[in-house]
Amino acid sequence: MAARLSDRNPEVAPESLVDELVPPSTFDEVSFDSYIPDPNEPSQAQAVAKARDFVARAAKVRKGKKGLFSRKQAAQGIGLYLDGGFGVGKTHLLASIYHSLPGPKAFATFVELTHLVGALGFVNAVERLSDHTVLCIDEFELDDPGDTMLVSRLLSELTSQGVSIAATSNTLPGQLGEGRFAAQDFLREIRKLSSVFETIRVDGPDYRHRDLPPAPEPKSDDELAELAESTPGATLDDFDALCDHLATLHPSKYKALVDGVSLVCVSNVHPAKDQSVALRLVVLADRLYDATIPLTVSGRKLDEIFTEEMLSGGYRKKYLRATSRLLALSRFAESTV
């Protein structure tokens, strides 16, 4: 019988979370040279140039932080914000920034960062990150007022101590939080975040969808079970059981949950029943995508998990990103399994 993710209960030491903040393995070998700008999208070439410039300036800040400034006169960190749609190579550029700068350094999704602060506590998180050259934040977003205040304080503390910040998102800094809560009530904090970054727009079509077929047809339950049984390292879970299990785990454990898995099979997939379930699936999709773990399902297609009502709400961009990644993983499964 195939193993189940639902039977896994990983333990993650909070102290190890900072050490694990590195780019997904997919981006281990990327560089500015390996980013090929779309000739029809001049913003992409401009983004590469701006990212290279950010690296040069952040390296100077690092030198000032280490030797030219006293503790009372710390070098001020700088910020770069790459905004654009899904799959235009923003994470490639962010990982290239990470690889180009000296350590200590950290690379985390926005969600991973908020989970880190929750696990370590604010003061401890600042202390652990304050000696870093750069903090790279992928998929920067604000989902609630608490995150607004938390991230604003964190970035303010870190940049004042000479940590440079590079971030990607599909929402301009001044628009963070729009449609999700009463953004006007937190406008001061949002403006404070916006002031940290130089914003660069990166346009273009989603490369994960370029010349690709639509979502693969789901397998039958029997086909899925046979595939899971015959694939070493595969897991097989019922969709509802998996969703229930995710609710019992802190999202910071989702990475460990799928560690070492070669293929994730999920049976009886259907639209998520509510936002809490859907948001957990978003985090799981991110962790699967980061680890390049193929995904195969039975039931409904993967582009039907998030309902039209969900896609018309405040988390629309988050759900679209997750759908893009789930489809990429399902196509990867079709080509490799």
CSV table of C-alpha atoms in Angstrom, one decimal:
chain,number,residue,atom,x,y,z
A,1,MET,CA,0.0,0.0,0.0
A,2,ALA,CA,1.3,3.5,-0.9
A,3,ALA,CA,2.3,5.8,1.9
A,4,ARG,CA,0.0,8.7,2.8
A,5,LEU,CA,0.9,12.3,3.5
A,6,SER,CA,-2.0,12.2,6.0
A,7,ASP,CA,0.0,9.8,8.2
A,8,ARG,CA,3.0,12.1,8.4
A,9,ASN,CA,3.5,14.4,11.4
A,10,PRO,CA,6.8,16.2,10.9
A,11,GLU,CA,8.5,18.0,13.7
A,12,VAL,CA,10.5,21.1,12.8
A,13,ALA,CA,12.9,22.8,15.3
A,14,PRO,CA,12.2,26.6,15.2
A,15,GLU,CA,16.0,27.2,15.3
A,16,SER,CA,16.5,25.4,12.0
A,17,LEU,CA,14.0,27.6,10.1
A,18,VAL,CA,16.5,30.4,9.3
A,19,ASP,CA,19.1,27.9,8.0
A,20,GLU,CA,16.4,26.5,5.7
A,21,LEU,CA,15.7,29.8,4.0
A,22,VAL,CA,17.2,29.1,0.6
A,23,PRO,CA,15.9,29.2,-2.9
A,24,PRO,CA,13.9,26.2,-4.1
A,25,SER,CA,16.2,23.5,-5.7
A,26,THR,CA,14.7,24.4,-9.1
A,27,PHE,CA,16.7,27.7,-8.9
A,28,ASP,CA,20.0,26.2,-7.6
A,29,GLU,CA,21.8,26.9,-10.8
A,30,VAL,CA,20.1,30.1,-12.1
A,31,SER,CA,21.9,33.3,-12.8
A,32,PHE,CA,21.3,36.6,-14.5
A,33,ASP,CA,23.1,35.2,-17.6
A,34,SER,CA,20.6,32.3,-17.8
A,35,TYR,CA,17.6,34.6,-17.7
A,36,ILE,CA,16.5,35.1,-21.3
A,37,PRO,CA,14.4,38.2,-21.7
A,38,ASP,CA,11.5,38.1,-24.1
A,39,PRO,CA,12.4,40.3,-27.0
A,40,ASN,CA,8.8,41.6,-27.1
A,41,GLU,CA,8.9,42.7,-23.5
A,42,PRO,CA,11.6,45.3,-22.9
A,43,SER,CA,10.6,45.5,-19.2
A,44,GLN,CA,12.3,42.1,-18.8
A,45,ALA,CA,15.7,43.3,-19.9
A,46,GLN,CA,15.3,46.4,-17.8
A,47,ALA,CA,14.5,44.2,-14.8
A,48,VAL,CA,17.8,42.2,-15.3
A,49,ALA,CA,19.8,45.5,-15.4
A,50,LYS,CA,18.1,46.8,-12.3
A,51,ALA,CA,18.7,43.5,-10.5
A,52,ARG,CA,22.4,43.6,-11.3
A,53,ASP,CA,22.6,47.2,-10.1
A,54,PHE,CA,20.8,46.2,-6.9
A,55,VAL,CA,23.5,43.5,-6.3
A,56,ALA,CA,26.3,46.0,-6.8
A,57,ARG,CA,24.7,48.5,-4.4
A,58,ALA,CA,23.8,45.9,-1.8
A,59,ALA,CA,27.4,44.6,-1.8
A,60,LYS,CA,28.6,48.2,-1.0
A,61,VAL,CA,26.1,48.4,1.8
A,62,ARG,CA,27.5,45.1,3.1
A,63,LYS,CA,31.0,46.5,3.1
A,64,GLY,CA,29.9,49.6,4.9
A,65,LYS,CA,28.0,47.5,7.4
A,66,LYS,CA,31.1,45.5,8.2
A,67,GLY,CA,33.7,48.2,8.4
A,68,LEU,CA,32.9,51.8,7.6
A,69,PHE,CA,30.1,52.4,10.0
A,70,SER,CA,29.8,52.3,13.7
A,71,ARG,CA,27.0,50.5,15.4
A,72,LYS,CA,25.3,53.8,16.0
A,73,GLN,CA,25.6,54.8,12.4
A,74,ALA,CA,24.7,51.6,10.5
A,75,ALA,CA,24.6,51.4,6.8
A,76,GLN,CA,21.1,51.7,5.5
A,77,GLY,CA,19.8,48.7,3.6
A,78,ILE,CA,18.3,49.2,0.1
A,79,GLY,CA,15.2,47.6,-1.5
A,80,LEU,CA,14.1,46.3,-4.9
A,81,TYR,CA,10.6,45.2,-5.7
A,82,LEU,CA,9.9,43.2,-8.9
A,83,ASP,CA,6.3,43.4,-9.7
A,84,GLY,CA,4.6,41.5,-12.5
A,85,GLY,CA,2.2,38.7,-13.5
A,86,PHE,CA,2.7,35.0,-13.0
A,87,GLY,CA,5.5,33.1,-14.7
A,88,VAL,CA,7.5,36.0,-16.1
A,89,GLY,CA,10.8,35.0,-14.4
A,90,LYS,CA,10.6,37.1,-11.2
A,91,THR,CA,11.7,34.3,-9.0
A,92,HIS,CA,14.5,33.5,-11.4
A,93,LEU,CA,15.8,37.0,-11.0
A,94,LEU,CA,15.3,37.0,-7.2
A,95,ALA,CA,17.3,33.7,-6.9
A,96,SER,CA,20.0,35.2,-9.1
A,97,ILE,CA,20.2,38.2,-6.7
A,98,TYR,CA,20.5,35.7,-3.8
A,99,HIS,CA,23.3,33.7,-5.5
A,100,SER,CA,25.2,36.9,-6.5
A,101,LEU,CA,25.6,38.3,-2.9
A,102,PRO,CA,27.8,37.1,-0.1
A,103,GLY,CA,26.3,35.5,3.0
A,104,PRO,CA,24.8,35.4,5.4
A,105,LYS,CA,21.6,35.7,3.4
A,106,ALA,CA,18.1,34.3,3.3
A,107,PHE,CA,15.4,33.5,0.6
A,108,ALA,CA,11.8,33.0,1.7
A,109,THR,CA,8.3,33.2,0.4
A,110,PHE,CA,6.3,35.9,2.2
A,111,VAL,CA,4.3,33.1,3.9
A,112,GLU,CA,7.5,31.4,5.1
A,113,LEU,CA,8.7,34.7,6.5
A,114,THR,CA,5.6,35.3,8.5
A,115,HIS,CA,5.7,31.7,9.8
A,116,LEU,CA,9.3,32.3,10.8
A,117,VAL,CA,8.5,35.3,12.9
A,118,GLY,CA,5.6,33.3,14.4
A,119,ALA,CA,7.9,30.4,15.3
A,120,LEU,CA,10.8,32.4,16.6
A,121,GLY,CA,9.1,35.5,18.0
A,122,PHE,CA,9.7,39.0,16.5
A,123,VAL,CA,12.8,40.0,18.6
A,124,ASN,CA,14.5,36.7,18.0
A,125,ALA,CA,13.7,36.8,14.2
A,126,VAL,CA,15.2,40.3,13.9
A,127,GLU,CA,18.3,39.2,15.8
A,128,ARG,CA,18.8,36.1,13.6
A,129,LEU,CA,18.4,38.1,10.3
A,130,SER,CA,20.1,41.4,11.2
A,131,ASP,CA,23.5,40.3,10.2
A,132,HIS,CA,22.4,39.2,6.7
A,133,THR,CA,23.5,40.9,3.5
A,134,VAL,CA,20.1,40.4,1.9
A,135,LEU,CA,16.7,39.1,2.6
A,136,CYS,CA,14.9,37.9,-0.6
A,137,ILE,CA,11.1,37.6,-0.3
A,138,ASP,CA,9.2,35.8,-3.0
A,139,GLU,CA,5.5,36.4,-3.7
A,140,PHE,CA,5.2,39.4,-1.3
A,141,GLU,CA,1.6,39.9,-0.2
A,142,LEU,CA,-0.5,41.1,2.7
A,143,ASP,CA,-3.5,39.1,3.8
A,144,ASP,CA,-4.6,40.8,7.0
A,145,PRO,CA,-3.8,43.8,9.2
A,146,GLY,CA,-1.6,41.7,11.5
A,147,ASP,CA,0.7,40.8,8.6
A,148,THR,CA,0.8,44.5,7.5
A,149,MET,CA,2.1,45.6,10.9
A,150,LEU,CA,4.4,42.6,11.3
A,151,VAL,CA,6.2,42.9,8.0
A,152,SER,CA,6.3,46.7,8.2
A,153,ARG,CA,8.1,46.5,11.6
A,154,LEU,CA,10.4,43.7,10.4
A,155,LEU,CA,11.6,45.4,7.3
A,156,SER,CA,12.0,48.7,9.1
A,157,GLU,CA,14.2,47.0,11.7
A,158,LEU,CA,16.2,45.1,9.2
A,159,THR,CA,16.9,47.9,6.7
A,160,SER,CA,17.9,50.2,9.6
A,161,GLN,CA,20.5,47.5,10.5
A,162,GLY,CA,21.9,47.4,7.0
A,163,VAL,CA,20.0,44.4,5.6
A,164,SER,CA,19.0,44.9,1.9
A,165,ILE,CA,15.6,43.6,0.8
A,166,ALA,CA,14.6,42.2,-2.6
A,167,ALA,CA,11.1,41.1,-3.2
A,168,THR,CA,8.8,39.8,-5.9
A,169,SER,CA,5.0,40.1,-6.1
A,170,ASN,CA,2.1,40.6,-8.5
A,171,THR,CA,0.8,43.6,-6.5
A,172,LEU,CA,2.4,47.0,-6.4
A,173,PRO,CA,3.5,48.1,-2.9
A,174,GLY,CA,0.9,50.9,-2.7
A,175,GLN,CA,-1.8,48.4,-3.5
A,176,LEU,CA,-0.9,45.7,-0.9
A,177,GLY,CA,-3.9,44.6,1.0
A,178,GLU,CA,-6.5,46.0,-1.5
A,179,GLY,CA,-9.7,44.0,-1.5
A,180,ARG,CA,-8.7,41.9,1.5
A,181,PHE,CA,-9.3,44.3,4.4
A,182,ALA,CA,-9.9,47.9,5.2
A,183,ALA,CA,-6.6,49.0,3.6
A,184,GLN,CA,-7.3,52.7,4.3
A,185,ASP,CA,-7.1,52.0,8.0
A,186,PHE,CA,-3.6,50.8,7.6
A,187,LEU,CA,-2.5,53.2,4.9
A,188,ARG,CA,0.4,54.6,6.9
A,189,GLU,CA,1.9,51.1,7.4
A,190,ILE,CA,1.4,50.2,3.7
A,191,ARG,CA,3.1,53.5,2.7
A,192,LYS,CA,6.0,52.7,5.0
A,193,LEU,CA,6.4,49.4,3.2
A,194,SER,CA,6.2,51.1,-0.2
A,195,SER,CA,9.0,53.5,0.7
A,196,VAL,CA,11.5,50.7,1.3
A,197,PHE,CA,11.4,49.6,-2.3
A,198,GLU,CA,12.4,50.8,-5.8
A,199,THR,CA,9.6,49.2,-7.9
A,200,ILE,CA,10.4,47.6,-11.3
A,201,ARG,CA,7.6,46.2,-13.5
A,202,VAL,CA,8.2,42.9,-15.3
A,203,ASP,CA,5.7,42.1,-18.0
A,204,GLY,CA,5.1,39.1,-20.2
A,205,PRO,CA,3.0,35.9,-20.6
A,206,ASP,CA,3.1,33.1,-18.0
A,207,TYR,CA,6.0,31.0,-19.2
A,208,ARG,CA,4.5,28.0,-17.5
A,209,HIS,CA,1.6,28.2,-19.9
A,210,ARG,CA,3.4,29.1,-23.1
A,211,ASP,CA,2.4,26.7,-25.8
A,212,LEU,CA,1.2,24.2,-23.3
A,213,PRO,CA,-1.9,22.1,-23.3
A,214,PRO,CA,-4.7,22.6,-20.8
A,215,ALA,CA,-4.9,20.8,-17.5
A,216,PRO,CA,-4.4,17.0,-17.9
A,217,GLU,CA,-7.5,14.8,-17.6
A,218,PRO,CA,-7.7,13.3,-14.1
A,219,LYS,CA,-7.0,9.5,-13.9
A,220,SER,CA,-9.5,7.0,-12.6
A,221,ASP,CA,-9.2,6.0,-9.0
A,222,ASP,CA,-7.8,2.6,-10.0
A,223,GLU,CA,-5.3,4.1,-12.4
A,224,LEU,CA,-4.1,6.5,-9.7
A,225,ALA,CA,-3.8,3.7,-7.1
A,226,GLU,CA,-1.8,1.6,-9.5
A,227,LEU,CA,0.5,4.5,-10.3
A,228,ALA,CA,1.1,5.2,-6.6
A,229,GLU,CA,1.8,1.6,-5.9
A,230,SER,CA,4.3,1.2,-8.7
A,231,THR,CA,6.2,4.5,-8.1
A,232,PRO,CA,8.9,4.3,-5.4
A,233,GLY,CA,8.5,7.2,-2.9
A,234,ALA,CA,5.0,8.1,-4.1
A,235,THR,CA,2.1,9.0,-1.7
A,236,LEU,CA,-1.6,8.5,-2.2
A,237,ASP,CA,-4.2,10.5,-0.3
A,238,ASP,CA,-7.9,11.1,-0.4
A,239,PHE,CA,-8.5,14.8,-1.1
A,240,ASP,CA,-10.7,15.5,1.9
A,241,ALA,CA,-8.5,13.5,4.3
A,242,LEU,CA,-5.4,15.4,3.1
A,243,CYS,CA,-7.2,18.7,3.6
A,244,ASP,CA,-8.3,17.7,7.1
A,245,HIS,CA,-4.7,16.7,7.9
A,246,LEU,CA,-3.3,20.0,6.7
A,247,ALA,CA,-5.5,21.8,9.2
A,248,THR,CA,-3.7,20.0,12.0
A,249,LEU,CA,-0.2,21.2,10.9
A,250,HIS,CA,1.4,24.6,11.2
A,251,PRO,CA,2.1,25.7,7.6
A,252,SER,CA,5.8,25.9,8.4
A,253,LYS,CA,5.7,22.1,8.5
A,254,TYR,CA,4.4,21.7,5.0
A,255,LYS,CA,7.9,21.6,3.5
A,256,ALA,CA,8.9,18.8,5.8
A,257,LEU,CA,5.6,17.1,5.1
A,258,VAL,CA,6.6,16.5,1.4
A,259,ASP,CA,10.3,16.0,2.0
A,260,GLY,CA,11.6,13.0,0.1
A,261,VAL,CA,8.3,12.3,-1.8
A,262,SER,CA,8.8,11.5,-5.5
A,263,LEU,CA,5.1,11.8,-6.6
A,264,VAL,CA,2.0,13.0,-4.9
A,265,CYS,CA,-1.2,11.3,-5.9
A,266,VAL,CA,-4.6,12.7,-4.7
A,267,SER,CA,-7.9,11.0,-5.3
A,268,ASN,CA,-11.4,12.4,-5.4
A,269,VAL,CA,-10.3,16.0,-6.0
A,270,HIS,CA,-13.1,18.5,-5.9
A,271,PRO,CA,-13.5,22.3,-5.3
A,272,ALA,CA,-12.3,23.5,-1.9
A,273,LYS,CA,-15.2,23.9,0.5
A,274,ASP,CA,-14.1,27.2,2.0
A,275,GLN,CA,-11.4,29.8,2.1
A,276,SER,CA,-9.4,28.2,5.0
A,277,VAL,CA,-9.1,24.9,3.1
A,278,ALA,CA,-8.2,26.8,-0.1
A,279,LEU,CA,-5.5,28.8,1.5
A,280,ARG,CA,-3.9,25.7,3.0
A,281,LEU,CA,-3.9,24.2,-0.5
A,282,VAL,CA,-2.1,27.3,-1.7
A,283,VAL,CA,0.7,26.8,0.8
A,284,LEU,CA,0.9,23.1,-0.1
A,285,ALA,CA,1.1,23.9,-3.8
A,286,ASP,CA,4.0,26.3,-3.2
A,287,ARG,CA,5.9,23.7,-1.2
A,288,LEU,CA,5.3,21.0,-3.9
A,289,TYR,CA,6.4,23.5,-6.6
A,290,ASP,CA,9.5,24.6,-4.7
A,291,ALA,CA,10.5,20.9,-4.5
A,292,THR,CA,9.5,20.1,-8.0
A,293,ILE,CA,7.3,17.2,-6.9
A,294,PRO,CA,5.0,16.0,-9.7
A,295,LEU,CA,1.3,15.7,-8.9
A,296,THR,CA,-1.4,13.4,-10.3
A,297,VAL,CA,-5.1,13.3,-9.3
A,298,SER,CA,-8.4,11.7,-9.8
A,299,GLY,CA,-11.8,13.4,-9.6
A,300,ARG,CA,-11.9,17.0,-10.9
A,301,LYS,CA,-9.3,18.8,-12.8
A,302,LEU,CA,-6.7,20.8,-10.9
A,303,ASP,CA,-7.9,24.1,-12.4
A,304,GLU,CA,-11.3,23.5,-10.7
A,305,ILE,CA,-10.1,23.5,-7.1
A,306,PHE,CA,-10.7,27.2,-6.5
A,307,THR,CA,-14.3,28.2,-7.1
A,308,GLU,CA,-15.4,31.2,-9.2
A,309,GLU,CA,-16.5,32.9,-6.0
A,310,MET,CA,-13.0,32.5,-4.6
A,311,LEU,CA,-11.4,33.7,-7.8
A,312,SER,CA,-13.5,36.9,-7.7
A,313,GLY,CA,-12.4,37.7,-4.1
A,314,GLY,CA,-9.5,39.3,-2.4
A,315,TYR,CA,-7.2,36.2,-2.7
A,316,ARG,CA,-7.7,36.0,-6.5
A,317,LYS,CA,-4.0,36.4,-7.4
A,318,LYS,CA,-2.9,33.9,-4.8
A,319,TYR,CA,-5.3,31.3,-6.1
A,320,LEU,CA,-4.3,32.0,-9.7
A,321,ARG,CA,-0.6,31.5,-8.8
A,322,ALA,CA,-1.4,28.2,-7.1
A,323,THR,CA,-3.4,27.0,-10.1
A,324,SER,CA,-0.5,27.9,-12.4
A,325,ARG,CA,1.9,25.9,-10.2
A,326,LEU,CA,-0.4,22.9,-9.8
A,327,LEU,CA,-0.9,22.7,-13.5
A,328,ALA,CA,2.8,22.9,-14.1
A,329,LEU,CA,3.3,20.0,-11.6
A,330,SER,CA,0.6,17.9,-13.2
A,331,ARG,CA,2.1,18.4,-16.7
A,332,PHE,CA,5.5,17.5,-15.2
A,333,ALA,CA,3.9,14.2,-13.9
A,334,GLU,CA,2.5,13.5,-17.3
A,335,SER,CA,6.0,13.8,-18.9
A,336,THR,CA,8.0,11.9,-16.2
A,337,VAL,CA,5.8,9.2,-14.7
